[in-house]
CSV table of C-alpha atoms in Angstrom, one decimal:
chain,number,residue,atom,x,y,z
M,1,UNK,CA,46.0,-57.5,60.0
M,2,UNK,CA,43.6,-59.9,61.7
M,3,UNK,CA,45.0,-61.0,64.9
M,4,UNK,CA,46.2,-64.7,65.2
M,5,UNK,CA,46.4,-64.7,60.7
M,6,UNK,CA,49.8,-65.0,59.0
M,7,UNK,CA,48.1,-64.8,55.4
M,8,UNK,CA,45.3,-63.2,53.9
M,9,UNK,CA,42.6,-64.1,52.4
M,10,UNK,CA,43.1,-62.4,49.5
M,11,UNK,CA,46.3,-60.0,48.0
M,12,UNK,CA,46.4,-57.8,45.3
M,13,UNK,CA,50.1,-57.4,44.7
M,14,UNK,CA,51.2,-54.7,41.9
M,15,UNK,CA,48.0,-55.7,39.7
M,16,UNK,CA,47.6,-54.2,36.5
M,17,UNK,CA,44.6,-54.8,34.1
M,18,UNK,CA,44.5,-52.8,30.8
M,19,UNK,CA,42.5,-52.8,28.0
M,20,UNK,CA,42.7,-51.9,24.5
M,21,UNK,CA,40.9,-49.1,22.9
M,22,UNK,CA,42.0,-47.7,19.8
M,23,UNK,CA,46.2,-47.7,19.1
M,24,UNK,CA,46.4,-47.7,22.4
M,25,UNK,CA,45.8,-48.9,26.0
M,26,UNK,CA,43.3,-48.2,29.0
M,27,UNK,CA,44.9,-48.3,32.2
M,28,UNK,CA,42.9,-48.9,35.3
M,29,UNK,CA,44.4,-50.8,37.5
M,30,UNK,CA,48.6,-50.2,37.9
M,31,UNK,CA,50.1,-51.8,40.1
M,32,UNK,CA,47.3,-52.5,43.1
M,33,UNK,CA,47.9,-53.1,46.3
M,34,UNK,CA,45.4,-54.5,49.0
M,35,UNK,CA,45.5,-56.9,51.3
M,36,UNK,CA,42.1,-58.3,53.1
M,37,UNK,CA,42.2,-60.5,56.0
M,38,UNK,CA,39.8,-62.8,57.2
M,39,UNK,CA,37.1,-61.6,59.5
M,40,UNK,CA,37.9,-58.7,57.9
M,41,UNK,CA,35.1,-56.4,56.2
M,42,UNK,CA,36.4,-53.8,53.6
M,43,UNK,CA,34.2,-51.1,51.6
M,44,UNK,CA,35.2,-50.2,48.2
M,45,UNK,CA,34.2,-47.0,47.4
M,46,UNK,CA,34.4,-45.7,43.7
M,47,UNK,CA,32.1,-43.7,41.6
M,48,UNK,CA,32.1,-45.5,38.3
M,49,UNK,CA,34.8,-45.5,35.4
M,50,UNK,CA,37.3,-45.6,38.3
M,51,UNK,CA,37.8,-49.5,37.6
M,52,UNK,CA,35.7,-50.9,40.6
M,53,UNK,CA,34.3,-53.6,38.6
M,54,UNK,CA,37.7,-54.4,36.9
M,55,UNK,CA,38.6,-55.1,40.9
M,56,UNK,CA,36.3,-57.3,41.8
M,57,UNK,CA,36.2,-59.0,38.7
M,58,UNK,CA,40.3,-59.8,38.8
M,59,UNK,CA,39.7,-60.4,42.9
M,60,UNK,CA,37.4,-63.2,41.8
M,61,UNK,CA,39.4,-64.2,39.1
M,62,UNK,CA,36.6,-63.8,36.9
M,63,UNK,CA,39.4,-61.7,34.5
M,64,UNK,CA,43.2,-62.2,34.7
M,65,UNK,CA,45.5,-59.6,35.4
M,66,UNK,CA,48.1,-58.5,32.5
M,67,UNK,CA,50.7,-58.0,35.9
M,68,UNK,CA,51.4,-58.4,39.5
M,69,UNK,CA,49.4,-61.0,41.0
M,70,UNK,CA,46.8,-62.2,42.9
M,71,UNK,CA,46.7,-64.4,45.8
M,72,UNK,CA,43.6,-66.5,47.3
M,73,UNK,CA,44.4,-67.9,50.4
M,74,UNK,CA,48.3,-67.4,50.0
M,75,UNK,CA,48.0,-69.5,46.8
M,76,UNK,CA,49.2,-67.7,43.1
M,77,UNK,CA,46.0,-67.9,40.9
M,78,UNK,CA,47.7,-66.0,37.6
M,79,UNK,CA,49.2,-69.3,35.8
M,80,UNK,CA,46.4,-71.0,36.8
M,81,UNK,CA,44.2,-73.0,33.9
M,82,UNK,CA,40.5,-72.2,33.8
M,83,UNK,CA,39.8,-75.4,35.5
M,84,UNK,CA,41.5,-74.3,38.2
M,85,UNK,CA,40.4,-70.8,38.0
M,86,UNK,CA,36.6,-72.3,38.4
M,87,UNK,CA,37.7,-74.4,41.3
M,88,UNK,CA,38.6,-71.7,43.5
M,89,UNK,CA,35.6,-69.6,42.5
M,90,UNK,CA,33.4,-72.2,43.5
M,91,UNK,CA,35.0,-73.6,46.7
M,92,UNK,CA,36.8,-70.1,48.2
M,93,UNK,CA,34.8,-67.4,46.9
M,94,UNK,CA,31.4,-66.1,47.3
M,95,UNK,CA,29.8,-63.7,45.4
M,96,UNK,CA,26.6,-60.9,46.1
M,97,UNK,CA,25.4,-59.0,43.4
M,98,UNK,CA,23.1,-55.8,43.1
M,99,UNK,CA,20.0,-58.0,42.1
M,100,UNK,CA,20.6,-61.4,43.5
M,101,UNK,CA,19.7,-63.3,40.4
M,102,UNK,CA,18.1,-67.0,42.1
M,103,UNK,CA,16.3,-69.2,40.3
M,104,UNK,CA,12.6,-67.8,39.9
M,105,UNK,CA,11.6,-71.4,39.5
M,106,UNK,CA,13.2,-72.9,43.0
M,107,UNK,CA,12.6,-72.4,46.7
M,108,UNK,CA,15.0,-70.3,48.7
M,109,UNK,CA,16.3,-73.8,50.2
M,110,UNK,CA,16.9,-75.4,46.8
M,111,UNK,CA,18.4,-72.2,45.8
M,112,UNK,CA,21.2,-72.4,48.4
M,113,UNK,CA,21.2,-76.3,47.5
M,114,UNK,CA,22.5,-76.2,44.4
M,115,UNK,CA,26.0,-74.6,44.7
M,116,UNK,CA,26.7,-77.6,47.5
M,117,UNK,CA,25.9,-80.3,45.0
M,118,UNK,CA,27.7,-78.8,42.3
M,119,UNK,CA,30.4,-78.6,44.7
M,120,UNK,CA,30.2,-82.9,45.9
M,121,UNK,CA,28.4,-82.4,48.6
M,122,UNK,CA,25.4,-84.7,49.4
M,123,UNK,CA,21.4,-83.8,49.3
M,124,UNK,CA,20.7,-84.6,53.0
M,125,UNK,CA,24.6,-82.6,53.9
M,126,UNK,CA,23.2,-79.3,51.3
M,127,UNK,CA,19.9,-79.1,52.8
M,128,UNK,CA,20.7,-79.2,56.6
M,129,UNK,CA,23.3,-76.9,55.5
M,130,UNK,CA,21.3,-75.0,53.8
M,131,UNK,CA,18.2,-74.6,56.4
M,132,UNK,CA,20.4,-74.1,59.3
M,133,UNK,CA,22.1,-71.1,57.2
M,134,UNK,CA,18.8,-69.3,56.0
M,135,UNK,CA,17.5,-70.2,59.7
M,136,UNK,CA,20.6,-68.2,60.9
M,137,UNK,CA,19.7,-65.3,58.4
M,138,UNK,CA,16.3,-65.1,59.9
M,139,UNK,CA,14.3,-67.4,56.7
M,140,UNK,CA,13.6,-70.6,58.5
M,141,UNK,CA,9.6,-70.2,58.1
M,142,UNK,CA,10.2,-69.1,54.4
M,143,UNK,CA,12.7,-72.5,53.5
M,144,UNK,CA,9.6,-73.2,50.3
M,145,UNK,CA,9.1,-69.4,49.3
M,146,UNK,CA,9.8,-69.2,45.8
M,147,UNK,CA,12.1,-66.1,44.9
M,148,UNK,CA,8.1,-64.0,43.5
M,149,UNK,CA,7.1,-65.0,47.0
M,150,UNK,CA,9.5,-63.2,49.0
M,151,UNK,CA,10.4,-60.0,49.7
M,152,UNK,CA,13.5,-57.6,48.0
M,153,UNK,CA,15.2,-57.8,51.6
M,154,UNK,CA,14.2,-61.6,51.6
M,155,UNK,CA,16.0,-62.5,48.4
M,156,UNK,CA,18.9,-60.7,49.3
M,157,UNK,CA,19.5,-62.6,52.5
M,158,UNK,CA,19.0,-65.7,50.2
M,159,UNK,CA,21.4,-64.5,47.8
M,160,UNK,CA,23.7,-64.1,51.1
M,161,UNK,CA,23.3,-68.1,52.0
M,162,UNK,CA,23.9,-69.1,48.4
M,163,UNK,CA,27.1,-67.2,48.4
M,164,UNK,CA,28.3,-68.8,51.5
M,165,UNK,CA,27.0,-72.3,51.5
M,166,UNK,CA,30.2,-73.6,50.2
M,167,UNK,CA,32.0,-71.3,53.5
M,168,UNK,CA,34.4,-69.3,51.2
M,169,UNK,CA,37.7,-67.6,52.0
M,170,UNK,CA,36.3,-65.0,50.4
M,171,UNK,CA,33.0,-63.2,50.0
M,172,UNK,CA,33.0,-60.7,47.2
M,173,UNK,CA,29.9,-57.7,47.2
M,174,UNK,CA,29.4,-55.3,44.3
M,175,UNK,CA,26.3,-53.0,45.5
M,176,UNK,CA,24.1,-55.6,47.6
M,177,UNK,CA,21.9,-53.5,49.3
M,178,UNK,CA,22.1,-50.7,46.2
M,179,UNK,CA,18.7,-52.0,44.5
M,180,UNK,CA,16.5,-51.9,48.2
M,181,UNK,CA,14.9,-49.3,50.8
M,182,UNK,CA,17.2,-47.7,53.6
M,183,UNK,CA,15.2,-49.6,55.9
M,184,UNK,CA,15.8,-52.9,54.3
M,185,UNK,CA,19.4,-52.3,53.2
M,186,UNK,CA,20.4,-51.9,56.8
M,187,UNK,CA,19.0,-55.5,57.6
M,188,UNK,CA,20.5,-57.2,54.6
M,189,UNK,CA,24.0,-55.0,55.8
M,190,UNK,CA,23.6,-56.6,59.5
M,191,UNK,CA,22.9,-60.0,57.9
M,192,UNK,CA,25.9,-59.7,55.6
M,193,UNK,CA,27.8,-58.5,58.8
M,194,UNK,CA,26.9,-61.3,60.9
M,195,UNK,CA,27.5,-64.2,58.7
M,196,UNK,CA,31.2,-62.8,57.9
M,197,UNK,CA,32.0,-62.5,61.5
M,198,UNK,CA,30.5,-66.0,62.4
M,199,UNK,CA,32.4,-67.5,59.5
M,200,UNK,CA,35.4,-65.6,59.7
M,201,UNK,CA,35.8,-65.0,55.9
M,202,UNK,CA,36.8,-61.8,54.6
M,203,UNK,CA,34.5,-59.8,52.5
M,204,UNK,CA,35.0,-57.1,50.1
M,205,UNK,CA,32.3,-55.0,49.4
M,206,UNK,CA,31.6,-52.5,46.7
M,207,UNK,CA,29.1,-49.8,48.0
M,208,UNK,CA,28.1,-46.0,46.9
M,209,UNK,CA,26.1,-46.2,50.5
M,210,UNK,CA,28.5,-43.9,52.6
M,211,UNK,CA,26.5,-44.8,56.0
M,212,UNK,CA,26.9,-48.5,55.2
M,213,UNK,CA,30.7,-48.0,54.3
M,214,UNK,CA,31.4,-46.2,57.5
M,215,UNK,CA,30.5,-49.7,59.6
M,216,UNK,CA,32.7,-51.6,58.0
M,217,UNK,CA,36.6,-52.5,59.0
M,218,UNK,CA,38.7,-50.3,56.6
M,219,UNK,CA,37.5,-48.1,53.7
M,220,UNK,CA,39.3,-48.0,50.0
M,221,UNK,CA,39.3,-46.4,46.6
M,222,UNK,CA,40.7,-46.4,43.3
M,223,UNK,CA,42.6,-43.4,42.5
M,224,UNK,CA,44.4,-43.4,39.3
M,225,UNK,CA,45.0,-47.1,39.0
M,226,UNK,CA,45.8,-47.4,42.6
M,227,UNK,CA,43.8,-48.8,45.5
M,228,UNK,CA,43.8,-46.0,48.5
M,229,UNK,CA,42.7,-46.2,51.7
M,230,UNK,CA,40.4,-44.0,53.5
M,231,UNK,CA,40.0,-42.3,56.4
């Protein structure tokens, strides 16, 4: 537990997800437990067909859980509607992926734009915003690089920005250093480190780098449905 935090920022309480194949069922999550609090940086580590994607994807309630529950900020999402569902993904989480998938045809300042005026937020507001957060990542002389003009480590840390420009609860990683040099992964890992500790959101980050895992807060995995930590 985070010192000073009554709740966190997200819980996984007894979550199952299963899914049909055949006349019967594929369990691979039963009954989940984990807890992340904020400032808090957690590495999931699971070799694949474990259910590591089924995590993340019920964490960001991108798939609901058929039992338990999951909690975002100490509020119940599993009754929610799908309206709701998309609210909280776009105002309390943030999510990193492998290959950071921004928009070939905008510069690395619109890019981190856009998910601030989607959310209400002004053009003047999103763009200081987003400057002063690539300037933090170490971008501010690339703001008008288009994604082709900047570098695998470069995109990454603009993938960061976009995740966090709306300053989520949450930030939600599955492998984002996993497609980039050692050299280069380390950066992006120290930029991803430094923008969750400045923030004070929690972060749960999928990873298959054991170096990388063994910075972090806490280590987990799934075993047989169930989430376990680490030494």
């Amino acid at each position: 537990m985070a010192s000073g935090q009554t709740q966190p920022a997200l819980h996984l309480s007894q979550v199952e997800r299963r899914y049909p194949q055949g006349d019967t069922f594929l369990e691979v999550l039963r009954g989940a437990e984990l807890a992340i609090w904020p400032g808090e940086i957690v590495a999931l580590i699971a070799p694949s067909g474990t259910g590591k994607s089924t995590l993340l994807h019920v964490a960001g309630l991108l798939e609901k859980p058929d039992g338990g529950e999951v909690y975002v900020g100490g509020k119940p999402t599993s009754h929610m509607n799908d309206q709701e569902r998309t609210r909280i993904r776009r105002e309390e989480l943030g999510f990193v992926y492998q290959f950071h998938h921004l928009l070939p045809e905008l510069s690395a300042l619109e890019n981190v734009v856009i998910p601030q005026l989607i959310r209400g937020l002004s053009k003047p507001e999103a763009e200081d915003r987003a400057s002063q957060l690539l300037t933090f990542l170490g971008l501010g002389k690339r703001l008008k690089h288009r994604p082709g003009e900047l570098s695998g480590g470069e995109q990454q840390r603009v993938a960061i920005a976009r995740a966090v420009a709306n300053a989520p609860r949450l930030l939600l990683a599955d492998e984002p250093t996993g497609n980039l040099d050692p050299h280069t992964s380390d950066r992006v890992f120290q930029t991803l480190v430094a923008i969750v500790r400045a923030s004070r959101l929690a972060a749960l980050i999928a990873t298959h780098n054991m170096d990388l895992a063994a910075r972090m807060d806490r280590r987990v995995t799934i075993r047989d449905g169930l989430i376990v930590q680490l030494p």
